[in-house]
Coordinates of C-alpha atoms in Angstrom, one line a residue:
X23 CA 75.4 103.7 125.1
X24 CA 75.3 105.9 128.5
X25 CA 77.2 108.6 129.8
X26 CA 77.6 111.9 127.9
X27 CA 75.5 112.8 125.0
X28 CA 77.4 112.2 122.0
X29 CA 77.3 114.5 118.8
X30 CA 77.6 113.7 115.3
X31 CA 78.5 116.1 112.5
X32 CA 77.9 115.3 108.7
X33 CA 79.0 116.2 105.3
X34 CA 76.3 116.9 102.5
X35 CA 77.1 117.2 98.6
X36 CA 76.8 120.6 97.0
X37 CA 73.6 119.6 95.1
X38 CA 71.9 119.2 98.6
X39 CA 73.2 122.4 100.5
X40 CA 71.8 123.4 103.8
X41 CA 72.6 126.1 106.4
X42 CA 74.8 125.1 109.1
X43 CA 75.5 127.3 112.1
X44 CA 79.1 128.4 112.6
X45 CA 80.8 127.1 115.6
X46 CA 84.2 127.4 116.9
X47 CA 86.4 124.3 115.8
X48 CA 87.2 123.5 119.6
X49 CA 84.6 121.3 121.5
X50 CA 83.9 123.4 124.7
X51 CA 83.2 120.2 126.7
X52 CA 86.8 119.1 125.6
X53 CA 85.9 115.5 124.5
X54 CA 89.0 114.0 123.2
X55 CA 91.3 110.8 123.1
X56 CA 93.5 110.5 126.3
X57 CA 96.1 109.0 124.2
X58 CA 98.2 110.3 121.4
X59 CA 98.5 106.8 119.4
X60 CA 95.1 106.4 117.6
X61 CA 93.9 103.2 116.2
X62 CA 91.4 102.6 113.6
X63 CA 89.7 99.7 111.9
X64 CA 87.9 99.4 108.5
X65 CA 84.7 97.5 108.7
X66 CA 83.6 97.8 105.2
X67 CA 84.6 99.3 101.7
X68 CA 83.1 101.7 98.8
X69 CA 82.0 100.0 95.6
X70 CA 83.8 102.6 93.6
X71 CA 87.4 102.3 95.1
X72 CA 89.6 99.1 95.7
X73 CA 90.6 98.2 99.2
X74 CA 94.1 99.4 98.6
X75 CA 92.9 102.8 97.3
X76 CA 90.6 103.3 100.1
X77 CA 93.2 102.6 102.5
X78 CA 95.7 104.8 100.9
X79 CA 93.2 107.8 100.8
X80 CA 92.3 107.2 104.4
X81 CA 96.1 107.4 105.2
X82 CA 96.5 110.6 103.5
X83 CA 93.5 112.0 105.3
X84 CA 94.7 110.8 108.6
X85 CA 98.2 112.4 107.7
X86 CA 96.8 116.0 107.6
X87 CA 96.1 115.6 111.6
X88 CA 99.4 113.9 112.4
X89 CA 101.5 116.3 110.6
X90 CA 100.3 119.2 112.8
X91 CA 99.7 117.3 116.2
X92 CA 101.3 115.1 118.5
X93 CA 98.8 112.5 117.1
X94 CA 99.9 109.2 115.2
X95 CA 97.4 106.9 113.7
X96 CA 97.7 103.0 113.0
X97 CA 95.1 100.8 111.2
X98 CA 94.5 97.7 113.2
X99 CA 92.3 94.4 112.8
X100 CA 91.1 94.0 116.2
X101 CA 87.5 95.2 117.1
X102 CA 88.5 97.3 120.0
X103 CA 89.9 99.9 117.7
X104 CA 89.7 103.6 118.7
X105 CA 87.9 104.7 115.6
X106 CA 85.8 102.4 113.2
X107 CA 85.2 103.5 109.7
X108 CA 82.7 101.7 107.3
X109 CA 80.7 102.5 104.2
X110 CA 76.9 101.8 104.6
X111 CA 73.8 102.3 102.5
X112 CA 70.6 104.0 103.8
X113 CA 69.5 102.6 107.1
X114 CA 72.8 101.6 109.1
X115 CA 73.6 100.8 112.9
X116 CA 71.1 102.7 115.1
X117 CA 70.5 105.6 112.5
X118 CA 67.3 107.2 112.7
X119 CA 67.0 106.4 116.3
X120 CA 68.3 109.9 117.2
X121 CA 68.3 113.3 115.5
X122 CA 71.8 113.6 115.7
X123 CA 72.5 110.3 113.7
X124 CA 70.7 110.5 110.1
X125 CA 70.3 107.7 108.0
X126 CA 72.0 107.9 104.5
X127 CA 69.9 109.1 101.5
X128 CA 71.6 107.6 98.3
X129 CA 73.5 109.3 95.8
X130 CA 74.0 113.3 95.8
X131 CA 72.9 113.8 99.6
X132 CA 74.4 113.0 103.0
X133 CA 78.1 112.0 102.2
X134 CA 79.2 111.1 105.6
X135 CA 79.1 111.8 109.5
X136 CA 81.2 111.1 112.5
X137 CA 81.0 111.1 116.3
X138 CA 83.0 112.9 118.6
X139 CA 85.0 110.9 121.3
X140 CA 84.8 108.3 123.0
X141 CA 82.4 106.7 120.4
X142 CA 85.0 107.1 117.6
X143 CA 82.9 106.3 114.4
X144 CA 82.8 107.6 110.9
X145 CA 80.1 106.5 108.6
X146 CA 80.3 107.2 104.8
X147 CA 77.4 106.7 102.3
X148 CA 78.0 103.6 100.3
X149 CA 76.1 104.7 97.6
X150 CA 78.0 107.8 96.7
X151 CA 80.6 107.6 93.8
X152 CA 83.8 107.7 95.8
X153 CA 87.1 109.0 94.0
X154 CA 90.7 110.0 95.0
X155 CA 91.1 113.4 93.4
X156 CA 89.4 116.7 93.4
X157 CA 85.3 116.4 93.7
X158 CA 83.7 117.2 90.5
X159 CA 80.3 116.6 88.9
X160 CA 80.3 113.8 86.4
X161 CA 78.0 114.9 83.4
X162 CA 78.1 111.3 82.2
X163 CA 76.9 109.9 85.2
X164 CA 74.7 112.8 86.5
X165 CA 76.2 112.5 89.9
X166 CA 78.9 113.9 92.0
X167 CA 82.3 112.2 92.2
X168 CA 83.3 112.9 95.8
X169 CA 87.0 113.0 97.1
X170 CA 87.4 110.6 99.8
X171 CA 90.4 112.3 100.9
X172 CA 88.9 115.6 101.4
X173 CA 85.6 114.4 103.3
X174 CA 87.7 111.8 105.3
X175 CA 90.0 114.5 106.7
X176 CA 87.0 116.7 107.6
X177 CA 85.2 113.9 109.5
X178 CA 88.4 112.5 111.0
X179 CA 88.7 116.2 112.4
X180 CA 85.4 115.7 114.3
X181 CA 86.3 111.8 115.6
X182 CA 89.2 113.7 117.1
X183 CA 86.9 116.1 119.0
X184 CA 86.6 119.1 116.7
X185 CA 83.6 120.8 115.8
X186 CA 82.8 123.1 112.9
X187 CA 84.9 126.3 112.6
X188 CA 83.6 129.7 111.7
X189 CA 87.0 130.3 109.7
X190 CA 86.2 130.0 105.9
X191 CA 89.8 129.2 105.4
X192 CA 89.3 125.9 107.8
X193 CA 89.2 122.3 106.9
X194 CA 86.5 122.2 109.7
X195 CA 84.3 124.9 108.2
X196 CA 80.9 123.5 107.5
X197 CA 81.3 124.4 103.8
X198 CA 84.4 122.6 103.4
X199 CA 83.0 119.8 101.5
X200 CA 81.2 121.9 99.1
X201 CA 84.0 123.9 98.4
X202 CA 86.8 121.0 98.4
X203 CA 88.9 122.7 101.1
X204 CA 91.6 120.0 101.4
X205 CA 94.1 121.0 103.9
X206 CA 94.3 122.3 107.3
X207 CA 94.2 125.8 108.2
X208 CA 95.3 128.1 110.9
X209 CA 92.2 127.5 112.9
X210 CA 92.4 123.8 112.5
X211 CA 95.9 123.8 113.8
X212 CA 94.9 126.2 116.5
X213 CA 91.9 123.9 117.7
X214 CA 93.8 120.4 117.5
X215 CA 96.9 121.6 119.3
X216 CA 94.5 123.2 122.0
X217 CA 93.1 119.6 122.7
X218 CA 96.3 117.7 122.3
X219 CA 99.1 120.1 122.7
X220 CA 102.1 120.5 120.6
X221 CA 104.7 117.8 121.0
X222 CA 108.3 117.2 119.3
X223 CA 108.3 113.6 117.7
X224 CA 112.0 113.2 117.8
X225 CA 114.8 113.1 120.5
X226 CA 117.1 114.6 118.1
X227 CA 115.1 117.8 117.9
X228 CA 117.3 119.9 120.2
X229 CA 120.4 118.7 118.3
X230 CA 118.7 119.3 114.8
X231 CA 117.6 122.7 116.0
X232 CA 121.0 123.5 117.4
X233 CA 122.4 122.9 113.9
X234 CA 120.3 125.3 112.2
X235 CA 117.5 123.3 110.7
X236 CA 114.8 125.1 112.0
X237 CA 115.7 127.6 109.5
X238 CA 117.2 125.3 106.5
X239 CA 114.7 122.7 107.0
X240 CA 111.4 124.4 108.2
X241 CA 109.0 122.0 106.7
X242 CA 110.7 118.9 108.3
X243 CA 111.0 120.8 111.6
X244 CA 107.5 121.9 111.5
X245 CA 106.4 118.4 111.4
X246 CA 108.7 116.9 113.7
X247 CA 110.1 119.4 116.0
X248 CA 107.4 122.3 116.2
X249 CA 108.1 122.8 120.0
X250 CA 111.9 123.3 119.7
X251 CA 111.5 125.7 116.7
X252 CA 108.7 127.6 118.1
X253 CA 106.6 126.7 115.2
X254 CA 103.3 125.3 117.0
X255 CA 101.1 128.2 115.9
X256 CA 102.2 128.5 112.4
X257 CA 99.8 126.9 109.7
X258 CA 101.3 124.5 107.1
X259 CA 102.5 126.1 104.0
X260 CA 100.0 127.0 101.2
X261 CA 100.4 125.1 98.0
X262 CA 99.8 127.4 95.0
X263 CA 97.2 126.5 92.3
X264 CA 99.3 125.2 89.2
X265 CA 99.2 127.8 86.2
X266 CA 97.4 126.7 83.0
X267 CA 99.3 126.2 79.8
X268 CA 99.8 129.5 77.9
X269 CA 97.7 128.2 75.1
X270 CA 94.6 128.3 77.5
X271 CA 92.7 131.4 77.8
X272 CA 92.2 132.3 81.5
X273 CA 88.8 133.8 82.8
X274 CA 88.8 135.0 86.5
X275 CA 85.3 135.6 87.3
X276 CA 82.9 136.3 90.4
X277 CA 81.1 133.4 92.0
X278 CA 77.5 133.3 90.4
X279 CA 78.4 134.9 87.0
X280 CA 77.2 133.2 84.0
X281 CA 80.2 132.4 81.5
X282 CA 79.6 131.8 78.0
X283 CA 81.9 130.0 75.4
X284 CA 81.7 129.8 71.6
X285 CA 83.5 127.2 69.8
X286 CA 85.4 128.1 66.8
X287 CA 87.7 126.3 64.2
X288 CA 91.4 127.4 64.2
X289 CA 90.8 128.1 60.2
X290 CA 88.1 130.6 60.0
X291 CA 87.8 129.7 56.3
X292 CA 86.9 125.9 57.1
X293 CA 83.7 124.5 56.8
X294 CA 82.0 124.2 60.1
X295 CA 81.6 120.4 61.0
X296 CA 78.1 119.4 62.0
X297 CA 79.4 118.0 65.3
X298 CA 81.1 119.8 68.3
X299 CA 82.1 117.9 71.8
X300 CA 82.6 119.7 74.8
X301 CA 84.8 118.8 77.7
X302 CA 85.8 119.7 81.3
X303 CA 89.1 118.6 82.6
X304 CA 89.2 115.9 80.0
X305 CA 85.6 114.5 80.6
X306 CA 83.1 114.8 78.0
X307 CA 80.1 116.9 78.9
X308 CA 77.2 114.8 77.5
X309 CA 74.3 117.0 78.4
X310 CA 73.0 120.3 80.1
X311 CA 72.4 120.5 84.1
X312 CA 70.0 122.7 85.0
X313 CA 71.5 125.5 87.2
X314 CA 75.0 124.5 86.2
X315 CA 75.5 124.0 82.7
X316 CA 73.7 124.6 79.3
X317 CA 75.1 123.0 76.4
X318 CA 73.9 123.8 72.7
X319 CA 76.2 122.9 69.8
X320 CA 78.9 125.2 69.5
X321 CA 77.8 127.4 72.4
X322 CA 78.5 126.8 76.4
X323 CA 77.1 128.4 79.2
X324 CA 78.2 127.8 82.9
X325 CA 77.6 129.1 86.2
X326 CA 80.8 129.9 87.9
X327 CA 81.2 128.0 91.4
X328 CA 83.8 125.9 92.9
X329 CA 82.8 122.8 91.3
X330 CA 82.5 124.4 87.9
X331 CA 86.3 126.0 88.0
X332 CA 88.4 124.1 85.6
X333 CA 89.4 123.7 81.9
X334 CA 86.9 123.6 79.3
X335 CA 87.7 122.3 75.9
X336 CA 85.9 121.9 72.8
X337 CA 86.6 119.6 69.9
X338 CA 85.5 119.5 66.4
X339 CA 84.1 116.7 64.8
X340 CA 83.7 114.5 68.0
X341 CA 87.3 113.3 68.7
X342 CA 89.0 115.8 66.3
X343 CA 91.4 118.4 67.4
X344 CA 91.0 120.8 70.2
X345 CA 89.6 124.2 68.9
X346 CA 89.4 126.2 72.0
X347 CA 90.3 126.2 75.6
X348 CA 89.4 128.3 78.6
X349 CA 90.4 128.0 82.4
X350 CA 87.7 129.4 84.5
X351 CA 88.8 130.4 87.9
X352 CA 86.9 132.3 90.7
X353 CA 87.8 135.6 92.0
X354 CA 88.4 135.7 95.6
X355 CA 88.1 131.9 95.8
X356 CA 88.6 131.9 100.0
X357 CA 85.1 133.5 100.3
X358 CA 82.9 130.8 101.5
X359 CA 85.7 128.2 101.7
X360 CA 86.1 125.9 104.6

């Protein structure tokens, strides 16, 4: 392809972190789409999700940008779609011919990469274990389960013309994939609207605003009538983290701290059973993982980080009743998030 040099931006799993220079989310060369209705086409699918689940996840990812910009997104079947999306293994398309387009490396490495306009391509590593839901490490499989919504939303930002953001609270921060930042932040909103503007999507905006909906239905008006309600510069609402049940003991710890648990029976006089099972967020922990978790009988130790946040439960006698539960949360969770 001739013309301007195209840049590709990728996301890598936490197990293969690397330094990425901080850059403003807005592309200084101003590469963007010249129309607001962006079409996209799926060329291939992951092995771990059905076609319908993949389409739904990508729809959610695209909506994160359509909710805060004048852009709309439509899936099409024709080959001249603006953005093409596919899941590929190892050597794919023209990877390797340019340092800006790396080939994939199998499980637990490079997750995805995307090209700035006008190329409009998003590539996902087909060898990764893709899910819909928060990314986490699967102790049973020994690999990361990667949230397609989160990774796709980050890569879509690149495909729309956004570079990495220096704001740790931004979806376009280079560490967003590692920390699981799922929603657009203030810097993301500023950047996408600097490229594409802020446009009301309904002809009824003036009438709705006049009837007081800017105050009474702020979420609706922020999405459909941001200019009329002067909401263009405001970020989306922050969704609070659900509070764990009262029976779960909460530990709020700094990142990097080693947290130790000991499983104890409800009845202190009961005979200690020979088998103890540990679970994280309902999934059994089968073995220790160096640098992340140490499992030894009734004792469990973890290193506090974004992926190790969650609820840890021990059970007596394999499938017996839960003996103890702890919810681990990071102190100052926004630090390093993006």
